[in-house]
XYZ file of C-alpha atoms in Angstrom:
786
model
C 38.132 120.959 86.742
C 38.564 124.691 87.601
C 41.728 124.016 88.933
C 42.588 122.302 86.114
C 41.642 125.279 83.658
C 43.557 127.633 85.397
C 46.527 125.286 85.427
C 46.623 125.121 81.900
C 45.821 128.680 81.220
C 49.074 129.634 83.564
C 51.414 126.930 82.209
C 50.454 128.142 78.525
C 51.477 131.958 79.775
C 55.273 130.359 80.253
C 55.792 128.244 77.508
C 59.408 127.697 77.691
C 59.473 126.818 81.403
C 56.386 124.331 80.080
C 57.704 123.108 77.403
C 61.208 122.130 79.285
C 59.546 120.543 81.829
C 57.223 118.295 79.434
C 60.299 117.329 77.439
C 61.924 116.674 80.749
C 59.615 114.503 81.744
C 58.814 112.667 78.468
C 62.285 111.306 78.259
C 61.998 109.782 81.208
C 58.674 108.168 81.252
C 58.764 107.400 77.646
C 62.072 105.238 78.302
C 60.872 103.593 81.375
C 57.508 102.539 79.240
C 59.593 101.335 76.370
C 61.022 99.041 78.812
C 57.739 98.200 80.622
C 56.170 97.622 76.997
C 58.994 95.028 75.980
C 58.522 93.322 79.717
C 54.774 93.369 79.065
C 54.772 91.670 75.594
C 57.847 89.074 77.179
C 56.450 88.233 80.494
C 52.958 89.408 81.356
C 50.959 89.093 77.996
C 49.284 85.744 77.922
C 50.338 82.683 75.265
C 49.347 83.703 71.452
C 46.430 81.540 71.645
C 42.598 81.144 71.989
C 41.327 81.952 75.354
C 45.198 82.083 77.065
C 43.627 82.559 80.200
C 42.716 78.537 80.670
C 46.207 77.352 79.088
C 48.692 76.404 82.074
C 52.171 75.384 81.479
C 52.687 71.556 83.161
C 56.480 70.843 84.519
C 57.735 67.271 85.394
C 59.700 67.643 88.732
C 62.192 65.297 90.161
C 63.819 65.212 93.829
C 67.268 65.893 92.820
C 66.163 67.891 89.685
C 64.603 71.342 88.675
C 61.456 72.305 90.132
C 60.527 72.974 86.216
C 61.861 70.033 84.491
C 60.482 68.588 80.770
C 59.098 65.438 80.154
C 59.798 62.369 77.749
C 57.214 61.469 75.217
C 56.030 58.109 76.827
C 55.287 59.787 80.110
C 53.417 62.755 78.028
C 51.255 60.091 76.024
C 50.292 58.762 79.776
C 49.423 61.926 81.189
C 47.445 62.764 77.697
C 45.372 59.767 77.861
C 44.410 59.523 81.697
C 44.207 62.626 83.008
C 40.569 64.281 83.783
C 41.375 68.303 84.366
C 42.229 68.991 80.973
C 40.395 69.955 77.587
C 43.475 68.675 76.006
C 47.235 68.343 76.562
C 50.225 69.410 74.250
C 53.737 68.427 74.047
C 56.213 70.272 72.064
C 60.313 70.993 72.312
C 62.544 74.003 70.905
C 65.311 72.905 68.774
C 67.556 73.968 65.392
C 66.420 72.056 62.206
C 68.328 72.410 58.680
C 65.696 73.418 56.173
C 66.259 72.827 52.695
C 64.151 74.437 50.049
C 64.711 74.574 46.243
C 68.690 73.134 46.801
C 69.287 75.610 49.612
C 69.731 74.813 53.071
C 69.596 77.177 56.319
C 69.626 76.290 59.801
C 66.223 77.989 61.770
C 64.414 76.844 64.776
C 61.634 74.471 64.767
C 59.157 72.949 67.002
C 58.634 69.352 67.346
C 55.075 68.944 68.758
C 52.132 66.818 69.381
C 49.588 66.395 66.396
C 46.978 68.389 68.488
C 49.145 71.272 69.217
C 46.871 73.267 67.057
C 44.122 72.286 67.854
C 44.439 72.848 71.274
C 45.863 76.371 71.187
C 42.838 77.175 68.929
C 45.603 78.612 66.199
C 44.214 78.068 62.752
C 46.462 78.089 60.151
C 45.681 79.854 56.820
C 46.437 79.260 54.259
C 45.943 75.437 54.670
C 45.490 73.366 58.073
C 46.963 72.034 61.399
C 47.870 68.618 62.467
C 45.320 66.003 62.588
C 45.338 63.298 65.319
C 46.254 60.345 63.028
C 49.380 62.135 61.912
C 51.889 61.651 64.439
C 54.104 59.294 62.327
C 53.581 61.590 59.226
C 55.960 63.703 57.834
C 53.938 66.954 57.110
C 55.070 70.152 58.342
C 53.339 74.177 59.044
C 55.667 76.936 58.499
C 55.781 80.315 59.815
C 54.443 83.447 58.238
C 57.523 84.989 58.206
C 59.420 81.915 56.690
C 56.339 81.776 53.971
C 57.096 85.164 52.669
C 60.638 85.035 52.839
C 61.308 81.660 51.061
C 57.650 80.960 49.321
C 57.227 84.861 48.276
C 53.764 84.270 50.031
C 52.396 82.148 47.698
C 49.291 80.005 48.202
C 50.966 77.417 46.041
C 52.888 76.527 49.074
C 50.795 73.988 50.435
C 51.887 70.651 49.275
C 55.350 71.914 48.885
C 57.671 69.449 49.795
C 61.089 70.797 52.186
C 64.021 69.026 53.414
C 64.174 68.590 57.339
C 67.243 67.203 58.774
C 67.571 65.759 55.525
C 63.850 63.983 55.652
C 61.238 64.857 53.356
C 58.423 66.634 54.738
C 55.315 68.105 52.974
C 53.902 71.927 53.945
C 50.447 71.543 54.980
C 49.716 75.138 56.461
C 51.122 78.624 57.092
C 50.975 79.978 60.731
C 48.862 83.377 61.120
C 50.825 85.847 60.971
C 52.382 87.249 65.117
C 52.290 83.529 65.936
C 55.555 82.266 66.823
C 54.976 79.605 68.899
C 54.899 79.093 73.002
C 58.170 79.653 73.922
C 60.616 82.788 74.136
C 62.921 81.102 71.372
C 60.320 81.404 68.702
C 59.960 78.916 66.096
C 59.835 78.991 61.823
C 58.844 75.384 61.234
C 56.250 72.788 63.238
C 56.344 69.285 62.614
C 55.022 66.131 64.464
C 57.544 63.440 66.326
C 57.712 61.392 62.925
C 61.176 62.865 62.507
C 62.618 61.759 65.412
C 62.134 57.978 64.386
C 61.122 55.215 67.388
C 63.817 56.247 69.685
C 62.089 59.282 71.336
C 58.799 58.240 70.958
C 60.274 55.052 73.397
C 62.749 56.733 75.921
C 61.056 57.324 79.092
C 64.580 58.700 80.046
C 64.383 61.406 77.106
C 63.138 64.398 79.020
C 63.065 67.006 76.801
C 59.432 68.288 76.109
C 57.248 71.033 77.499
C 53.649 70.511 78.167
C 50.942 72.742 77.760
C 47.513 72.085 78.746
C 44.290 73.821 78.434
C 41.666 73.529 81.794
C 38.770 72.186 81.667
C 35.969 74.466 82.708
C 35.199 74.782 86.173
C 38.893 73.602 86.967
C 41.255 75.217 88.743
C 44.787 75.289 88.665
C 45.126 74.013 92.124
C 42.840 71.237 91.602
C 44.803 70.361 88.203
C 48.252 70.241 90.160
C 46.632 68.204 93.347
C 45.367 65.582 90.721
C 47.999 65.340 87.918
C 50.409 64.518 91.024
C 48.188 61.499 91.820
C 48.665 60.447 88.264
C 52.290 61.183 88.007
C 52.949 58.744 91.397
C 50.652 55.947 89.476
C 52.856 56.784 86.345
C 56.256 56.927 87.642
C 55.657 53.936 90.137
C 56.842 51.781 87.947
C 60.331 53.668 87.049
C 61.038 54.911 90.541
C 61.975 58.051 89.597
C 59.839 60.096 92.251
C 58.103 62.685 89.580
C 55.464 65.363 90.858
C 53.977 67.867 88.667
C 53.916 71.796 88.844
C 51.411 73.582 87.058
C 52.011 77.445 86.444
C 50.292 80.060 84.681
C 50.788 79.676 80.707
C 53.533 82.252 79.724
C 56.054 82.391 77.078
C 58.567 82.710 79.640
C 59.255 79.462 81.785
C 59.566 79.891 86.036
C 63.131 78.461 85.220
C 64.088 81.508 83.162
C 61.935 84.114 85.251
C 65.327 84.810 87.713
C 67.766 85.932 85.040
C 64.991 87.707 83.530
C 63.853 89.525 86.716
C 67.572 90.381 86.805
C 68.061 92.114 83.359
C 64.808 94.511 83.660
C 65.479 95.010 87.138
C 68.937 96.484 86.213
C 67.512 98.487 83.090
C 64.413 99.473 85.242
C 66.706 100.995 88.011
C 68.976 102.850 85.497
C 65.591 104.255 84.074
C 64.350 104.982 87.460
C 67.355 107.356 88.605
C 67.006 109.033 85.089
C 63.075 109.554 85.833
C 64.409 110.925 89.150
C 66.700 113.292 87.597
C 63.586 114.376 85.537
C 61.768 115.085 88.217
C 64.249 116.986 90.427
C 64.850 118.557 87.153
C 61.218 119.780 87.041
C 60.892 120.384 90.866
C 63.563 122.944 90.368
C 61.700 124.891 87.694
C 58.605 124.979 89.810
C 60.321 126.270 92.613
C 61.966 128.927 90.205
C 58.927 129.502 89.099
C 57.185 129.879 92.267
C 59.433 132.809 92.819
C 58.334 134.706 90.002
C 54.547 134.110 91.409
C 55.358 134.935 94.688
C 53.257 138.162 94.819
C 50.127 136.409 93.089
C 50.516 133.533 96.296
C 50.842 136.396 98.500
C 47.586 138.045 97.286
C 45.736 134.989 97.245
C 46.764 134.059 100.894
C 45.944 137.707 101.469
C 42.371 137.039 100.372
C 42.143 134.314 102.337
C 43.111 131.427 100.292
C 44.184 128.356 102.822
C 47.643 126.755 102.603
C 45.320 123.332 101.271
C 43.803 125.345 98.463
C 47.242 126.224 97.413
C 48.789 122.943 97.536
C 45.706 121.914 95.587
C 46.147 124.267 92.825
C 50.149 123.747 92.639
C 49.299 119.609 92.482
C 46.632 120.970 89.720
C 49.498 122.338 87.548
C 51.809 119.252 88.238
C 49.168 117.120 87.299
C 48.824 118.713 83.804
C 52.139 118.794 83.250
C 52.660 115.077 84.042
C 49.621 113.788 81.648
C 51.153 115.882 79.051
C 54.624 114.722 79.708
C 52.818 111.036 79.714
C 50.761 111.550 76.258
C 54.421 112.509 74.872
C 56.172 109.214 76.350
C 53.877 107.411 75.355
C 54.648 108.355 71.514
C 57.855 108.409 72.634
C 58.218 104.647 73.952
C 56.517 103.555 70.491
C 59.866 104.475 68.858
C 62.226 103.305 71.568
C 60.667 99.930 72.058
C 60.854 99.071 67.938
C 64.756 99.210 68.714
C 64.346 96.519 70.789
C 66.404 94.560 67.916
C 69.175 96.278 68.305
C 69.661 94.714 71.943
C 68.554 90.882 71.221
C 71.352 88.639 72.041
C 72.859 87.077 68.838
C 71.632 84.012 67.353
C 68.994 82.180 65.545
C 65.924 83.732 66.982
C 63.001 84.278 65.251
C 60.828 85.664 67.997
C 59.485 89.209 67.812
C 56.912 89.888 70.662
C 54.013 91.875 69.816
C 55.042 95.412 70.991
C 51.605 97.329 70.757
C 50.372 98.693 73.570
C 47.455 97.274 75.409
C 45.206 98.316 78.585
C 48.107 97.418 80.732
C 50.845 99.694 79.184
C 48.289 102.662 78.995
C 47.292 102.018 82.798
C 51.131 101.623 83.472
C 51.656 105.563 81.674
C 48.573 106.737 83.953
C 50.083 105.329 87.389
C 53.602 106.522 86.413
C 52.529 110.013 85.593
C 50.049 110.323 88.386
C 53.356 109.375 90.626
C 55.824 111.367 88.817
C 53.356 114.470 89.426
C 53.560 114.123 93.099
C 57.336 113.098 93.355
C 58.186 116.605 91.569
C 55.456 118.645 92.488
C 54.653 118.026 96.007
C 57.731 119.962 97.562
C 57.491 122.948 95.634
C 53.585 122.890 96.525
C 54.685 122.610 100.033
C 57.318 125.390 99.853
C 55.158 127.682 97.826
C 51.779 126.919 99.917
C 53.722 128.862 103.012
C 54.755 132.344 102.270
C 55.662 135.397 104.129
C 52.968 137.529 102.975
C 54.275 140.733 103.516
C 57.616 140.118 101.574
C 55.911 138.362 98.729
C 53.753 141.719 98.352
C 56.652 143.643 98.331
C 58.376 141.234 95.758
C 60.800 140.444 98.176
C 63.822 138.073 97.381
C 63.210 134.200 97.355
C 64.443 133.283 100.856
C 67.056 131.267 101.975
C 64.815 127.624 102.370
C 63.632 127.862 98.812
C 66.921 128.892 97.850
C 68.456 125.818 99.524
C 66.026 123.637 98.468
C 66.833 124.271 94.675
C 70.156 123.719 95.497
C 69.526 120.644 96.968
C 67.510 119.354 93.873
C 70.173 120.387 91.838
C 72.942 118.496 93.860
C 70.592 115.489 93.815
C 70.633 115.373 89.988
C 74.514 115.868 89.316
C 75.092 113.086 92.095
C 72.705 110.482 90.278
C 74.098 111.694 86.901
C 77.455 111.179 88.336
C 76.328 107.838 89.696
C 75.280 106.757 85.982
C 78.437 108.157 83.975
C 80.589 106.491 86.424
C 78.915 103.170 85.855
C 78.569 103.561 82.301
C 82.389 104.732 82.462
C 83.294 101.570 84.344
C 81.523 98.942 82.146
C 83.081 100.739 79.212
C 86.614 100.465 80.268
C 85.648 96.689 81.571
C 84.282 96.067 78.539
C 87.507 97.140 76.405
C 89.686 95.557 79.016
C 88.035 92.228 77.712
C 88.540 92.834 74.556
C 92.611 92.681 75.565
C 92.523 89.644 78.078
C 94.400 86.883 77.263
C 91.797 84.188 77.474
C 94.093 81.337 77.121
C 94.126 80.501 73.524
C 94.640 82.137 70.570
C 91.999 83.658 68.743
C 93.402 84.723 65.734
C 93.153 82.977 62.125
C 91.091 80.134 63.596
C 87.978 79.222 61.681
C 85.014 78.095 63.667
C 82.314 75.514 61.770
C 79.408 73.685 63.497
C 78.560 70.526 62.483
C 75.743 68.725 63.812
C 75.656 65.488 62.066
C 72.879 64.641 64.568
C 70.271 66.653 62.618
C 71.103 64.666 59.714
C 70.507 61.112 61.320
C 74.061 60.035 62.850
C 74.602 58.220 65.797
C 77.632 58.986 67.747
C 79.710 55.972 66.277
C 79.122 56.887 62.371
C 79.488 60.743 63.653
C 82.852 59.977 64.900
C 84.146 58.094 61.874
C 82.744 61.079 59.933
C 85.079 63.401 61.649
C 88.146 61.424 61.749
C 87.894 61.316 57.842
C 87.167 64.822 57.749
C 90.426 65.940 60.057
C 92.396 63.802 57.846
C 91.315 65.301 54.733
C 91.709 68.611 55.760
C 95.050 67.737 57.336
C 97.519 69.664 54.685
C 95.113 71.176 52.566
C 96.139 74.768 51.684
C 96.107 76.987 54.067
C 95.379 74.670 56.842
C 97.775 74.587 59.575
C 95.965 72.318 61.984
C 92.411 70.751 61.928
C 90.686 69.445 65.228
C 87.182 68.810 66.468
C 85.932 70.111 70.111
C 82.111 69.305 71.222
C 82.811 72.943 73.363
C 84.365 76.023 71.815
C 85.654 78.125 74.389
C 83.632 81.316 75.392
C 80.573 79.745 73.487
C 78.170 80.257 76.477
C 78.193 76.297 77.678
C 79.913 74.300 80.097
C 79.101 70.904 81.086
C 80.251 69.709 84.419
C 80.713 66.139 85.102
C 80.946 64.339 88.968
C 84.309 63.156 89.290
C 86.220 61.549 92.386
C 90.013 60.240 92.964
C 88.733 57.144 94.889
C 85.743 55.224 95.285
C 83.309 56.258 98.128
C 84.598 59.682 98.304
C 82.439 62.560 97.254
C 81.894 63.989 93.751
C 83.116 67.228 92.498
C 81.721 68.735 89.482
C 84.335 69.967 87.202
C 83.985 70.946 83.569
C 84.756 68.642 80.652
C 85.309 68.851 76.716
C 85.715 66.363 74.065
C 88.626 67.047 71.505
C 90.363 65.425 69.120
C 94.292 65.341 69.171
C 95.144 68.737 67.445
C 93.054 70.935 69.494
C 95.602 72.287 72.037
C 97.662 72.737 68.777
C 95.104 74.529 66.696
C 94.329 76.899 69.483
C 97.751 76.995 70.845
C 96.800 76.025 74.336
C 100.578 75.102 76.107
C 101.217 71.527 77.451
C 102.580 71.870 81.050
C 103.467 68.211 81.560
C 103.143 64.898 80.261
C 101.496 64.436 76.668
C 98.891 65.209 74.178
C 96.234 62.933 72.955
C 97.262 60.928 69.564
C 95.347 58.466 67.304
C 96.702 55.749 69.219
C 94.262 57.015 72.113
C 90.896 54.993 70.346
C 88.207 53.098 71.742
C 90.499 49.886 72.517
C 92.737 51.986 74.574
C 92.928 52.559 77.762
C 90.577 55.591 79.240
C 92.903 58.763 79.102
C 92.503 62.554 79.828
C 94.163 65.988 80.057
C 93.684 68.161 82.852
C 94.292 71.852 83.262
C 96.260 73.331 85.978
C 93.439 74.272 88.125
C 92.362 70.951 88.209
C 96.025 69.479 88.790
C 96.081 71.804 92.182
C 92.933 70.990 93.604
C 92.892 67.372 92.998
C 96.391 66.512 93.326
C 97.997 69.191 95.528
C 101.439 68.528 96.340
C 101.583 65.768 93.687
C 102.696 64.601 90.485
C 98.869 64.273 88.688
C 100.506 62.134 85.609
C 99.659 58.475 85.946
C 97.178 59.373 88.517
C 93.419 58.248 88.113
C 90.234 59.814 88.541
C 87.204 58.651 88.467
C 83.015 58.929 86.340
C 80.571 56.929 87.533
C 82.970 54.093 88.735
C 85.049 54.215 85.541
C 89.002 54.907 86.249
C 90.420 57.178 83.652
C 93.956 58.243 83.797
C 95.654 61.798 84.170
C 98.250 61.590 80.808
C 98.791 65.295 80.699
C 98.410 68.631 82.171
C 97.791 71.866 79.721
C 97.616 75.479 80.639
C 94.099 76.790 82.151
C 91.901 78.897 79.917
C 88.670 80.736 79.895
C 85.874 78.028 79.253
C 82.574 79.886 79.105
C 83.285 83.588 80.365
C 86.275 85.784 79.497
C 85.854 87.477 82.987
C 85.490 84.330 85.412
C 88.154 82.656 87.541
C 90.141 79.854 86.803
C 87.897 76.864 86.977
C 89.075 72.775 87.408
C 88.647 71.290 83.707
C 89.442 68.206 81.730
C 89.599 66.764 78.346
C 88.686 63.506 76.840
C 89.748 62.368 73.315
C 86.558 61.948 71.070
C 87.619 58.491 69.765
C 86.775 57.260 73.623
C 83.491 59.371 74.103
C 82.104 59.490 70.651
C 79.514 62.939 69.911
C 77.679 63.642 67.093
C 77.661 67.111 67.455
C 81.228 68.472 67.346
C 82.758 72.002 66.024
C 85.531 72.092 63.555
C 88.379 74.504 64.744
C 90.507 75.111 61.794
C 94.073 77.365 62.348
C 94.850 78.892 59.168
C 97.659 80.602 57.661
C 95.915 83.095 56.325
C 92.303 84.863 56.464
C 90.013 82.385 57.653
C 87.548 82.949 55.281
C 89.487 81.699 52.622
C 89.726 78.380 53.766
C 85.766 78.016 54.195
C 85.689 76.566 51.025
C 87.928 74.046 50.924
C 85.877 73.279 54.645
C 82.569 73.014 52.815
C 84.138 70.783 49.536
C 85.774 68.476 52.175
C 82.278 68.105 53.828
C 80.458 67.655 50.522
C 82.930 65.166 49.699
C 82.059 62.953 52.409
C 78.111 63.461 52.538
C 76.990 65.314 49.612
C 73.338 66.336 51.489
C 75.208 67.623 54.823
C 75.237 71.738 54.960
C 77.975 73.937 56.410
C 75.945 76.475 58.099
C 76.888 79.210 60.830
C 80.863 79.542 60.179
C 82.705 82.250 62.288
C 85.637 82.850 63.969
C 86.826 82.663 67.279
C 87.659 86.033 67.633
C 83.992 86.619 66.687
C 83.014 84.075 68.966
C 84.990 85.723 71.931
C 83.530 89.331 70.389
C 79.665 87.477 70.621
C 80.646 86.260 74.026
C 81.075 89.792 75.494
C 77.307 90.640 74.011
C 76.013 91.310 77.412
C 78.837 93.266 78.811
C 78.503 95.566 75.636
C 75.021 96.033 75.979
C 75.152 97.065 79.614
C 77.660 99.624 78.808
C 76.041 101.104 75.784
C 72.806 100.908 77.945
C 74.330 102.866 80.648
C 75.678 105.342 78.528
C 73.016 106.053 76.824
C 70.854 106.626 80.513
C 73.830 108.202 81.795
C 74.046 110.768 78.443
C 70.026 111.143 79.092
C 70.593 112.303 82.561
C 73.484 114.577 81.791
C 71.451 116.431 79.127
C 68.465 116.799 81.842
C 71.016 118.011 84.775
C 72.519 120.414 82.295
C 68.935 121.523 81.441
C 67.956 121.978 85.495
C 71.422 123.635 86.026
C 70.602 126.479 83.252
C 67.054 126.739 83.464
C 67.767 127.413 87.468
C 70.745 129.277 87.020
C 68.652 131.424 84.223
C 65.613 131.982 86.585
C 67.774 133.307 89.717
C 69.621 135.900 87.135
C 66.302 137.156 85.873
C 65.035 137.773 89.102
C 67.807 138.899 90.604
C 68.108 141.958 88.085
C 67.740 144.782 90.761
C 70.071 143.103 92.904
C 73.017 142.811 90.561
C 71.853 146.528 89.282
C 72.515 147.501 92.827
C 76.098 145.671 92.988
C 77.068 147.415 89.796
C 75.877 150.690 90.705
C 77.730 150.313 93.950
C 81.154 149.453 91.903
C 81.071 146.054 91.478
C 82.459 145.147 87.543
C 81.148 142.895 85.015
C 83.729 140.290 85.943
C 82.640 140.202 89.506
C 79.270 139.476 88.328
C 80.451 136.781 86.346
C 82.385 135.532 89.224
C 79.714 135.274 91.620
C 76.880 133.703 89.099
C 79.448 131.236 87.832
C 80.322 130.508 91.602
C 77.003 129.627 92.854
C 76.387 127.721 89.734
C 79.824 125.566 90.076
C 79.124 125.371 93.966
C 75.801 123.712 93.171
C 78.183 121.035 91.181
C 80.514 120.429 93.532
C 77.870 119.656 96.117
C 76.481 116.932 93.757
C 80.229 115.902 92.892
C 80.712 115.348 96.369
C 77.350 113.422 97.053
C 77.536 111.443 93.826
C 81.218 110.200 94.663
C 79.836 108.085 97.716
C 76.537 106.672 95.662
C 79.176 106.022 92.597
C 81.626 104.002 95.086
C 78.600 101.690 95.751
C 77.550 101.069 92.181
C 81.012 100.081 91.772
C 80.985 97.422 93.705
C 77.864 96.038 92.417
C 79.093 96.114 89.050
C 82.411 94.399 89.895
C 81.924 90.644 88.272
C 81.247 92.678 84.937
C 84.622 94.803 84.978
C 86.988 91.956 83.859
C 89.756 93.174 86.144
C 89.290 97.023 86.435
C 88.896 98.441 90.100
C 85.468 99.825 90.846
C 87.872 102.942 91.613
C 89.210 103.139 88.258
C 90.487 106.829 88.316
C 90.141 107.011 84.569
C 86.564 106.770 84.550
C 86.068 108.730 87.979
C 88.166 111.806 87.201
C 86.876 111.601 83.144
C 83.086 111.924 84.898
C 84.295 114.569 87.398
C 85.983 116.802 84.601
C 82.643 116.065 82.060
C 80.198 117.170 84.900
C 82.108 120.392 85.882
C 82.352 121.600 82.221
C 78.861 120.610 81.814
C 78.036 122.592 84.859
C 80.449 125.391 83.768
C 78.688 125.343 80.186
C 74.896 125.427 81.891
C 76.154 128.529 83.840
C 78.000 130.500 81.326
C 74.941 131.832 79.567
C 72.928 133.290 82.472
C 76.056 134.703 83.904
C 77.189 136.394 80.724
C 73.570 137.868 80.702
C 74.074 139.209 84.322
C 77.232 140.743 83.355
C 75.575 143.030 80.959
C 72.586 144.103 83.064
C 72.718 148.011 82.661
C 72.434 149.672 86.410
C 70.364 152.369 85.750
C 67.499 150.279 83.770
C 67.612 147.724 86.816
C 67.296 150.198 89.436
C 64.110 151.060 87.556
C 62.966 147.177 87.375
C 59.723 146.954 88.240
């Protein structure tokens, strides 16, 4: 404790140095803690339920399918009734629903759940209650706390109110407690039993759409439960010959099938923040080395009085631990503020999930561990260097020594190198993002209105929905402001892509190809050129021969050196004739390579979920009321929600690229500030302890310009070494980021030259004030120094 008391007194004697060190470390520790807090809330925190440790996620897996698959309702009922390892087994699925309250309709995320959902999880709605076992076929609902506050003003009278869910009337029987969003990462605003889906879902063994979560019986391990459930799965699935098995994972909001993507995102951000923390550590290590120079007489006296090297290292590290712990406390407060900014980086869409970002013991342990590791990271080298002084030189207050000067130069150069790597990465990502905005996606985006129409939520089957879509398209044809109206199952760069296996001839191996279902006006509405053959027309109905249009890439891969027109492809032994070839477009992402793709007419592939695409003569917003009027004329209960433009859809598809560029720029800016502080501090310290040398130089004839040039030269030399080291690291980073650059070269000269000039300017600015101070030294005062 004596070392720590002395360390605190010593640090308080140098408030400027201590403040800069604590602030630098707090930025790095706080940013890492904020990200860990988010990761902890999403990945590590247990399910929001009573006794979450006994909850497990139960997945149905098939030999040729995903390991962590979903289950059908009839299979769930069998598992629930016949298992011997769970105190309760629940089923649930997340899906968008149309929620109608007092005549207004909005799209929210809901959970269809088994009636034992709340009793097994131990979540108690208040006011109201959860579902009862006998309410499997009742139209009752529990609403989320946030929905209760926004739509019903938090009134207890909501219990017994009727709401519309997908055009069906449900009675509200309860309100979920504050902070409960369900068991999945999407969250939910309303929960309801399977009655809203009718008998089709309840009887379909092929409809695998349900997640399962179980509460283990006391004394039953996860391994035993998995073994017994696999035996049960074999018995249940024997008649269906599907070969299902069971995989049980610890209860978590995030499914194992999503962990790879989440891990990749967090790894990228943690790597960038790790670089920022390394820069902060190098910054503080440089300051401590400079401070050790000022304390060389004190250290020399300690050695002369018998202090061993171990004793000196312990004292130096004590000061480092005090700095790190103070920075950890500041970083924790900083993280509380930055973690609240999570909503700024959430993906667009209907997502009510708001994780609990309150720090828990895991977060506090992370801060403590990171602070201790950081203390060793920035304190060990200065401690080792300062603990082996030249006693005679130290007692004479001689210069710092070449070794220590080289070490400070290496630390500053390392800071500059890491900062350059972050800034070049940010520059490349920003350049790639802006390049993506100017890429030709292969279709028109100007003045195209996009209106999702999910008729399945309103009880339509595919055939009835196709008739609705046909009448809607006809009613919009020739409407004011409408040039072309069409429908498509999937919107370009909308994030989804359906692949099907096709062959040219029976017996050949399948090749996976993207497919979209569209109406005849699709290619005109999006200005997709026809290369050969014809487009779809009204004669391509259910009674006509099956036809398809393919893109150029598919024509080259499936019909190399041939004319594809009149040829056929096969899907499940069904022959489809190729009647046209259209230009390639981007389907899932703007930066993707050309993919083989084909189109089928809606009349031959009925769908209940389609998107209306309207090419407008003027502003798309002016046509939206016309679209809403025509939809209401066909079905007065059908809501028109989520309308946007194709240009906005393209912009949203770049959300991850924009986020990556923004984060990299933010991290680079923090790193730049830290590097500037570090360079300024080292040059300032060096100048302040070379006053006698500078005075002698000036007394011997050196002018102020000479001194200014000398100090600036030393600062810029460190920057130049850092730039040389950073060039290699930046080249590696550019290669890793290449797939996100949308055609921008990893060696893009604008990004590289811009960053080099910026760092040189910052280095010059950071060295200028100390150099200016040095050039104004009074030679006579300097010769009397100390």
